[in-house]
PDB file of C-alpha atoms in Angstrom:
ATOM      1  CA  MET A   1      90.250 199.226 229.531  1.00 91.00           C
ATOM      2  CA  ILE A   2      91.609 203.034 229.982  1.00 95.00           C
ATOM      3  CA  VAL A   3      89.831 205.857 228.860  1.00 98.00           C
ATOM      4  CA  SER A   4      92.283 208.650 227.769  1.00 98.00           C
ATOM      5  CA  GLU A   5      91.223 212.220 226.634  1.00 98.00           C
ATOM      6  CA  TYR A   6      93.133 213.771 223.749  1.00 98.00           C
ATOM      7  CA  GLY A   7      91.024 217.314 224.144  1.00 98.00           C
ATOM      8  CA  GLY A   8      88.866 219.184 226.014  1.00 97.00           C
ATOM      9  CA  ASP A   9      85.513 218.339 224.252  1.00 98.00           C
ATOM     10  CA  PRO A  10      83.616 215.585 225.795  1.00 97.00           C
ATOM     11  CA  ASN A  11      83.901 213.520 222.159  1.00 98.00           C
ATOM     12  CA  GLN A  12      87.708 213.793 222.212  1.00 98.00           C
ATOM     13  CA  PHE A  13      88.738 210.514 224.031  1.00 98.00           C
ATOM     14  CA  GLY A  14      89.766 207.006 223.441  1.00 98.00           C
ATOM     15  CA  GLU A  15      89.586 203.706 225.001  1.00 98.00           C
ATOM     16  CA  LEU A  16      92.643 201.583 225.311  1.00 98.00           C
ATOM     17  CA  SER A  17      92.708 198.203 225.819  1.00 97.00           C
ATOM     18  CA  VAL A  18      95.538 196.033 226.138  1.00 96.00           C
ATOM     19  CA  PRO A  19      95.691 192.176 226.397  1.00 95.00           C
ATOM     20  CA  ARG A  20      96.371 190.491 230.056  1.00 89.00           C
ATOM     21  CA  GLY A  21      99.004 188.150 228.403  1.00 81.00           C
ATOM     22  CA  GLY A  22     101.445 188.882 225.768  1.00 77.00           C
ATOM     23  CA  ARG A  23     100.877 191.695 223.082  1.00 82.00           C
ATOM     24  CA  ARG A  24     101.124 191.176 219.627  1.00 87.00           C
ATOM     25  CA  PRO A  25     103.163 193.725 217.791  1.00 90.00           C
ATOM     26  CA  GLY A  26     101.724 197.318 216.597  1.00 96.00           C
ATOM     27  CA  ILE A  27      98.643 198.550 217.778  1.00 98.00           C
ATOM     28  CA  VAL A  28      95.053 198.627 216.035  1.00 98.00           C
ATOM     29  CA  VAL A  29      92.851 201.657 215.595  1.00 98.00           C
ATOM     30  CA  VAL A  30      89.137 201.106 215.711  1.00 98.00           C
ATOM     31  CA  ILE A  31      87.161 203.955 214.106  1.00 98.00           C
ATOM     32  CA  HIS A  32      83.239 203.337 214.307  1.00 98.00           C
ATOM     33  CA  GLY A  33      81.008 204.380 211.685  1.00 97.00           C
ATOM     34  CA  GLY A  34      77.706 205.816 211.509  1.00 97.00           C
ATOM     35  CA  PHE A  35      77.628 208.312 208.316  1.00 97.00           C
ATOM     36  CA  TRP A  36      79.377 210.938 210.601  1.00 98.00           C
ATOM     37  CA  ARG A  37      76.486 211.694 212.683  1.00 98.00           C
ATOM     38  CA  ALA A  38      75.984 212.205 216.555  1.00 97.00           C
ATOM     39  CA  ALA A  39      73.458 209.375 216.935  1.00 97.00           C
ATOM     40  CA  TYR A  40      76.212 206.788 216.496  1.00 97.00           C
ATOM     41  CA  ASP A  41      79.435 206.610 218.682  1.00 98.00           C
ATOM     42  CA  LEU A  42      82.331 204.662 219.764  1.00 98.00           C
ATOM     43  CA  SER A  43      80.031 201.779 221.297  1.00 98.00           C
ATOM     44  CA  LEU A  44      79.817 200.333 217.762  1.00 98.00           C
ATOM     45  CA  GLY A  45      83.578 199.575 218.062  1.00 98.00           C
ATOM     46  CA  ARG A  46      83.394 197.835 221.492  1.00 98.00           C
ATOM     47  CA  PRO A  47      82.643 194.500 220.825  1.00 98.00           C
ATOM     48  CA  LEU A  48      85.481 194.653 217.903  1.00 98.00           C
ATOM     49  CA  ALA A  49      87.936 195.832 220.330  1.00 98.00           C
ATOM     50  CA  ALA A  50      87.120 193.332 222.642  1.00 97.00           C
ATOM     51  CA  ASP A  51      87.921 190.434 220.321  1.00 98.00           C
ATOM     52  CA  LEU A  52      91.018 191.925 219.316  1.00 98.00           C
ATOM     53  CA  VAL A  53      92.319 192.196 222.751  1.00 97.00           C
ATOM     54  CA  ARG A  54      91.208 188.252 222.952  1.00 96.00           C
ATOM     55  CA  ARG A  55      93.429 187.845 219.918  1.00 95.00           C
ATOM     56  CA  GLY A  56      96.241 189.454 221.654  1.00 95.00           C
ATOM     57  CA  HIS A  57      95.901 193.010 220.016  1.00 97.00           C
ATOM     58  CA  VAL A  58      96.429 196.425 221.660  1.00 97.00           C
ATOM     59  CA  VAL A  59      93.400 198.470 220.735  1.00 98.00           C
ATOM     60  CA  TRP A  60      92.618 202.028 220.451  1.00 98.00           C
ATOM     61  CA  ASN A  61      88.859 202.689 220.175  1.00 98.00           C
ATOM     62  CA  ILE A  62      88.282 206.255 219.131  1.00 98.00           C
ATOM     63  CA  GLU A  63      85.367 208.707 219.702  1.00 98.00           C
ATOM     64  CA  TYR A  64      85.464 212.018 217.870  1.00 98.00           C
ATOM     65  CA  ARG A  65      83.132 214.962 217.319  1.00 98.00           C
ATOM     66  CA  ARG A  66      80.284 214.012 214.598  1.00 98.00           C
ATOM     67  CA  VAL A  67      77.825 216.010 212.859  1.00 98.00           C
ATOM     68  CA  GLY A  68      75.359 217.252 215.546  1.00 97.00           C
ATOM     69  CA  SER A  69      77.975 217.421 217.814  1.00 95.00           C
ATOM     70  CA  GLY A  70      80.514 219.826 217.078  1.00 97.00           C
ATOM     71  CA  GLY A  71      81.637 217.781 213.763  1.00 98.00           C
ATOM     72  CA  GLY A  72      81.864 218.242 210.190  1.00 98.00           C
ATOM     73  CA  TRP A  73      84.421 220.306 208.553  1.00 98.00           C
ATOM     74  CA  PRO A  74      87.038 220.584 209.578  1.00 98.00           C
ATOM     75  CA  THR A  75      86.646 219.368 213.428  1.00 98.00           C
ATOM     76  CA  THR A  76      85.617 215.631 212.401  1.00 98.00           C
ATOM     77  CA  LEU A  77      89.052 215.302 210.663  1.00 98.00           C
ATOM     78  CA  GLU A  78      91.253 217.199 213.139  1.00 98.00           C
ATOM     79  CA  ASP A  79      89.727 214.927 216.061  1.00 98.00           C
ATOM     80  CA  VAL A  80      90.448 211.395 214.100  1.00 98.00           C
ATOM     81  CA  ALA A  81      94.068 212.839 213.398  1.00 98.00           C
ATOM     82  CA  ALA A  82      94.469 214.178 217.194  1.00 98.00           C
ATOM     83  CA  ALA A  83      93.158 210.819 218.469  1.00 98.00           C
ATOM     84  CA  ILE A  84      95.478 209.075 216.293  1.00 98.00           C
ATOM     85  CA  ASP A  85      98.636 211.225 217.067  1.00 98.00           C
ATOM     86  CA  HIS A  86      97.635 210.981 220.808  1.00 98.00           C
ATOM     87  CA  LEU A  87      98.800 207.323 220.959  1.00 98.00           C
ATOM     88  CA  ALA A  88     102.636 208.949 221.340  1.00 98.00           C
ATOM     89  CA  THR A  89     101.710 209.723 224.494  1.00 97.00           C
ATOM     90  CA  LEU A  90     100.681 206.457 225.465  1.00 97.00           C
ATOM     91  CA  ASP A  91     102.631 203.500 226.315  1.00 93.00           C
ATOM     92  CA  VAL A  92     101.797 201.434 223.270  1.00 96.00           C
ATOM     93  CA  ASP A  93     104.033 200.430 220.227  1.00 96.00           C
ATOM     94  CA  THR A  94     103.353 202.675 217.210  1.00 97.00           C
ATOM     95  CA  SER A  95     105.648 201.249 214.801  1.00 96.00           C
ATOM     96  CA  SER A  96     102.779 199.476 212.911  1.00 97.00           C
ATOM     97  CA  VAL A  97      99.422 201.269 213.178  1.00 98.00           C
ATOM     98  CA  VAL A  98      96.636 199.431 211.459  1.00 98.00           C
ATOM     99  CA  ALA A  99      93.286 201.644 211.247  1.00 98.00           C
ATOM    100  CA  VAL A 100      89.986 199.537 210.940  1.00 98.00           C
ATOM    101  CA  GLY A 101      87.273 201.834 209.850  1.00 98.00           C
ATOM    102  CA  HIS A 102      83.521 200.824 209.261  1.00 98.00           C
ATOM    103  CA  SER A 103      81.504 202.777 206.829  1.00 98.00           C
ATOM    104  CA  ALA A 104      82.288 206.301 207.504  1.00 98.00           C
ATOM    105  CA  GLY A 105      84.889 205.154 209.696  1.00 98.00           C
ATOM    106  CA  GLY A 106      86.505 203.170 206.644  1.00 98.00           C
ATOM    107  CA  HIS A 107      86.584 206.887 205.029  1.00 98.00           C
ATOM    108  CA  LEU A 108      88.281 208.306 208.034  1.00 98.00           C
ATOM    109  CA  ALA A 109      90.866 205.354 208.229  1.00 98.00           C
ATOM    110  CA  VAL A 110      91.694 205.778 204.695  1.00 98.00           C
ATOM    111  CA  TRP A 111      92.065 209.458 205.175  1.00 98.00           C
ATOM    112  CA  ALA A 112      94.131 209.252 207.962  1.00 98.00           C
ATOM    113  CA  ALA A 113      96.715 207.020 206.170  1.00 98.00           C
ATOM    114  CA  GLY A 114      97.153 209.700 203.467  1.00 98.00           C
ATOM    115  CA  ARG A 115      97.993 212.435 206.350  1.00 98.00           C
ATOM    116  CA  PRO A 116     101.638 212.780 205.432  1.00 98.00           C
ATOM    117  CA  GLU A 117     100.723 213.990 201.769  1.00 97.00           C
ATOM    118  CA  LEU A 118      98.619 216.772 203.149  1.00 98.00           C
ATOM    119  CA  PRO A 119      99.674 220.338 202.498  1.00 97.00           C
ATOM    120  CA  ASP A 120     100.487 222.222 205.472  1.00 97.00           C
ATOM    121  CA  GLY A 121      97.523 223.929 206.948  1.00 96.00           C
ATOM    122  CA  ALA A 122      95.064 221.461 205.759  1.00 98.00           C
ATOM    123  CA  PRO A 123      93.267 219.560 208.792  1.00 98.00           C
ATOM    124  CA  GLY A 124      95.224 216.304 209.825  1.00 98.00           C
ATOM    125  CA  SER A 125      98.391 217.551 208.068  1.00 98.00           C
ATOM    126  CA  ARG A 126     101.806 216.816 209.901  1.00 97.00           C
ATOM    127  CA  PRO A 127     101.136 213.630 211.645  1.00 98.00           C
ATOM    128  CA  GLY A 128     102.772 212.750 214.801  1.00 98.00           C
ATOM    129  CA  VAL A 129     101.716 209.207 214.522  1.00 98.00           C
ATOM    130  CA  ARG A 130     101.678 207.521 211.221  1.00 98.00           C
ATOM    131  CA  VAL A 131      99.034 204.924 209.898  1.00 98.00           C
ATOM    132  CA  THR A 132     101.013 201.926 208.134  1.00 98.00           C
ATOM    133  CA  GLY A 133      97.810 199.902 207.025  1.00 98.00           C
ATOM    134  CA  VAL A 134      94.052 200.094 206.663  1.00 98.00           C
ATOM    135  CA  VAL A 135      90.964 197.886 206.652  1.00 98.00           C
ATOM    136  CA  SER A 136      87.970 199.235 205.398  1.00 98.00           C
ATOM    137  CA  GLN A 137      84.726 197.762 206.063  1.00 98.00           C
ATOM    138  CA  GLY A 138      81.967 198.893 204.126  1.00 98.00           C
ATOM    139  CA  GLY A 139      83.517 202.014 203.523  1.00 98.00           C
ATOM    140  CA  VAL A 140      82.701 205.277 201.887  1.00 98.00           C
ATOM    141  CA  LEU A 141      85.736 205.817 199.840  1.00 98.00           C
ATOM    142  CA  ASP A 142      84.368 208.184 196.852  1.00 98.00           C
ATOM    143  CA  LEU A 143      83.051 211.056 198.474  1.00 98.00           C
ATOM    144  CA  ALA A 144      82.151 213.161 195.358  1.00 97.00           C
ATOM    145  CA  THR A 145      80.273 210.157 193.753  1.00 97.00           C
ATOM    146  CA  GLY A 146      78.663 209.421 197.278  1.00 97.00           C
ATOM    147  CA  ALA A 147      77.407 212.857 197.632  1.00 96.00           C
ATOM    148  CA  GLY A 148      75.650 212.786 194.305  1.00 93.00           C
ATOM    149  CA  GLY A 149      74.193 209.668 195.007  1.00 91.00           C
ATOM    150  CA  ARG A 150      73.011 210.848 198.097  1.00 89.00           C
ATOM    151  CA  VAL A 151      74.883 208.177 200.232  1.00 94.00           C
ATOM    152  CA  GLY A 152      73.556 208.046 203.802  1.00 92.00           C
ATOM    153  CA  ARG A 153      70.806 210.592 202.871  1.00 93.00           C
ATOM    154  CA  GLY A 154      73.065 213.425 202.328  1.00 95.00           C
ATOM    155  CA  ALA A 155      75.688 212.582 205.029  1.00 97.00           C
ATOM    156  CA  ILE A 156      78.564 213.114 202.857  1.00 98.00           C
ATOM    157  CA  VAL A 157      77.280 217.135 202.012  1.00 98.00           C
ATOM    158  CA  ASP A 158      76.405 217.271 205.945  1.00 97.00           C
ATOM    159  CA  LEU A 159      80.125 216.420 206.848  1.00 98.00           C
ATOM    160  CA  LEU A 160      82.073 219.070 204.293  1.00 98.00           C
ATOM    161  CA  GLY A 161      79.319 221.243 204.254  1.00 97.00           C
ATOM    162  CA  GLY A 162      78.271 221.546 200.697  1.00 97.00           C
ATOM    163  CA  THR A 163      78.367 219.710 197.218  1.00 97.00           C
ATOM    164  CA  PRO A 164      81.640 219.114 195.472  1.00 97.00           C
ATOM    165  CA  ASP A 165      80.674 222.001 193.244  1.00 97.00           C
ATOM    166  CA  GLN A 166      79.984 224.027 196.159  1.00 98.00           C
ATOM    167  CA  VAL A 167      83.265 223.252 197.957  1.00 98.00           C
ATOM    168  CA  PRO A 168      85.485 221.822 195.848  1.00 98.00           C
ATOM    169  CA  GLN A 169      88.851 222.293 197.944  1.00 98.00           C
ATOM    170  CA  ARG A 170      86.984 220.103 200.800  1.00 98.00           C
ATOM    171  CA  TYR A 171      86.795 217.363 198.888  1.00 98.00           C
ATOM    172  CA  ALA A 172      90.127 217.477 197.490  1.00 98.00           C
ATOM    173  CA  LEU A 173      91.478 217.478 200.811  1.00 98.00           C
ATOM    174  CA  ALA A 174      88.895 215.058 202.438  1.00 98.00           C
ATOM    175  CA  ASP A 175      88.210 212.629 199.566  1.00 98.00           C
ATOM    176  CA  PRO A 176      90.460 209.088 199.609  1.00 98.00           C
ATOM    177  CA  MET A 177      89.762 209.211 195.525  1.00 98.00           C
ATOM    178  CA  GLN A 178      91.284 212.460 195.173  1.00 97.00           C
ATOM    179  CA  ARG A 179      94.330 211.609 197.480  1.00 98.00           C
ATOM    180  CA  LEU A 180      95.495 208.927 195.453  1.00 98.00           C
ATOM    181  CA  PRO A 181      98.375 207.593 195.200  1.00 98.00           C
ATOM    182  CA  LEU A 182      98.455 206.414 198.641  1.00 98.00           C
ATOM    183  CA  ASP A 183     101.985 205.047 200.159  1.00 97.00           C
ATOM    184  CA  VAL A 184     100.026 202.589 202.622  1.00 98.00           C
ATOM    185  CA  PRO A 185      98.496 199.326 201.747  1.00 98.00           C
ATOM    186  CA  VAL A 186      94.477 199.100 201.993  1.00 98.00           C
ATOM    187  CA  VAL A 187      92.268 196.258 202.393  1.00 98.00           C
ATOM    188  CA  CYS A 188      88.370 196.823 201.456  1.00 98.00           C
ATOM    189  CA  VAL A 189      86.114 194.701 202.852  1.00 98.00           C
ATOM    190  CA  HIS A 190      82.817 194.856 201.337  1.00 98.00           C
ATOM    191  CA  SER A 191      79.423 192.683 200.627  1.00 97.00           C
ATOM    192  CA  GLN A 192      77.390 193.221 197.361  1.00 96.00           C
ATOM    193  CA  GLN A 193      74.487 193.053 199.663  1.00 96.00           C
ATOM    194  CA  ASP A 194      75.246 196.276 201.610  1.00 96.00           C
ATOM    195  CA  ALA A 195      72.130 198.515 201.491  1.00 95.00           C
ATOM    196  CA  GLN A 196      73.756 201.573 203.185  1.00 96.00           C
ATOM    197  CA  VAL A 197      77.073 201.819 201.300  1.00 97.00           C
ATOM    198  CA  PRO A 198      77.341 200.707 197.591  1.00 97.00           C
ATOM    199  CA  PHE A 199      79.761 197.931 196.792  1.00 97.00           C
ATOM    200  CA  ALA A 200      80.760 200.269 193.925  1.00 97.00           C
ATOM    201  CA  GLN A 201      82.464 202.694 196.370  1.00 98.00           C
ATOM    202  CA  SER A 202      85.214 199.975 197.354  1.00 98.00           C
ATOM    203  CA  VAL A 203      85.144 198.699 193.580  1.00 98.00           C
ATOM    204  CA  ALA A 204      86.049 202.336 192.398  1.00 98.00           C
ATOM    205  CA  TYR A 205      88.543 203.135 195.197  1.00 98.00           C
ATOM    206  CA  VAL A 206      90.478 199.611 194.461  1.00 98.00           C
ATOM    207  CA  THR A 207      90.265 200.342 190.882  1.00 98.00           C
ATOM    208  CA  ALA A 208      91.592 203.726 191.280  1.00 98.00           C
ATOM    209  CA  ALA A 209      94.553 203.304 193.756  1.00 98.00           C
ATOM    210  CA  THR A 210      95.986 200.288 192.029  1.00 98.00           C
ATOM    211  CA  ALA A 211      96.093 202.314 188.721  1.00 98.00           C
ATOM    212  CA  ALA A 212      97.642 205.031 190.730  1.00 98.00           C
ATOM    213  CA  GLY A 213     100.376 202.256 191.911  1.00 98.00           C
ATOM    214  CA  SER A 214      98.838 202.100 195.204  1.00 98.00           C
ATOM    215  CA  SER A 215      98.756 198.706 197.169  1.00 98.00           C
ATOM    216  CA  ALA A 216      95.064 198.034 197.592  1.00 98.00           C
ATOM    217  CA  ARG A 217      92.583 195.029 197.119  1.00 98.00           C
ATOM    218  CA  LEU A 218      89.030 194.083 197.611  1.00 98.00           C
ATOM    219  CA  VAL A 219      87.748 191.355 199.689  1.00 98.00           C
ATOM    220  CA  GLU A 220      83.974 190.585 198.799  1.00 97.00           C
ATOM    221  CA  THR A 221      81.918 189.377 201.836  1.00 97.00           C
ATOM    222  CA  THR A 222      78.800 187.075 201.949  1.00 95.00           C
ATOM    223  CA  GLY A 223      76.718 189.506 204.464  1.00 96.00           C
ATOM    224  CA  ASP A 224      75.454 192.832 204.620  1.00 97.00           C
ATOM    225  CA  HIS A 225      76.684 196.060 205.995  1.00 97.00           C
ATOM    226  CA  PHE A 226      76.260 195.223 209.351  1.00 97.00           C
ATOM    227  CA  THR A 227      77.712 191.410 209.747  1.00 97.00           C
ATOM    228  CA  LEU A 228      81.013 193.303 209.273  1.00 97.00           C
ATOM    229  CA  ILE A 229      80.867 194.387 212.607  1.00 97.00           C
ATOM    230  CA  ASP A 230      79.388 191.364 214.260  1.00 97.00           C
ATOM    231  CA  PRO A 231      82.151 189.417 216.018  1.00 97.00           C
ATOM    232  CA  ASP A 232      80.501 186.016 215.571  1.00 97.00           C
ATOM    233  CA  HIS A 233      79.879 186.470 211.674  1.00 97.00           C
ATOM    234  CA  PRO A 234      82.376 185.050 209.324  1.00 97.00           C
ATOM    235  CA  ASP A 235      82.749 188.736 207.440  1.00 97.00           C
ATOM    236  CA  TRP A 236      84.266 190.000 210.788  1.00 98.00           C
ATOM    237  CA  ALA A 237      86.904 187.113 210.586  1.00 97.00           C
ATOM    238  CA  VAL A 238      87.674 188.366 207.292  1.00 97.00           C
ATOM    239  CA  ALA A 239      88.683 191.802 208.573  1.00 97.00           C
ATOM    240  CA  VAL A 240      90.596 190.226 211.499  1.00 98.00           C
ATOM    241  CA  ASP A 241      92.717 188.135 208.812  1.00 97.00           C
ATOM    242  CA  ALA A 242      93.337 191.566 206.853  1.00 97.00           C
ATOM    243  CA  ILE A 243      94.582 193.248 210.083  1.00 97.00           C
ATOM    244  CA  THR A 244      96.657 190.519 211.126  1.00 95.00           C
ATOM    245  CA  SER A 245      98.529 190.749 207.504  1.00 95.00           C
ATOM    246  CA  LEU A 246      98.839 194.195 207.646  1.00 97.00           C
ATOM    247  CA  LEU A 247     100.577 194.102 211.326  1.00 89.00           C
TER     248      LEU A 247
END
């Protein structure tokens, strides 16, 4: 594993893991969750990265500033964008870039896929490296609804610095539901037993995305919010299948 910094802050780095044998085409970007809060870090993505490397994938497991460690609007989004763009400086194949994100990381993965359509000057606009596919694992994909329902005990309002009524322009740029249509395929993997992020988040996103002409599908899993990031659970195998299909 190689640690590579994409900025000067202690949280601006990623871990690049490369298989010892033959490499599969493309690269997988792992974006950890934790409701965008500093209490959670990229250690959540390490078991997933290790499993994917064993399967022959090159993996970039990224850290970013979170709420409580210099993150929030707009730095969290800027960091995720910079971390992905940093791939252009590494010896990796960026012809196919699949972002897999869990919980808040699912939001960041889908948001990152829509960067080419962001207006100039918006956080993350003008991407240097484009995401070509997304796997959202129990992702927070409808920020406006989630803010009203206090998903993550107010985590969305903390991330964006206000409610949809208070900072509508931020939601317009950061909310995947408001960035449709999206010209990148998205696979949402979610369980109805998820007690942290409502299953309805993925249902709403896939419904809206397909109505807008985007490629999006929902795969229902049998576990809960955390079995999605357990390499020994069948729910993770569902995500691996989706990743493989997108590369």
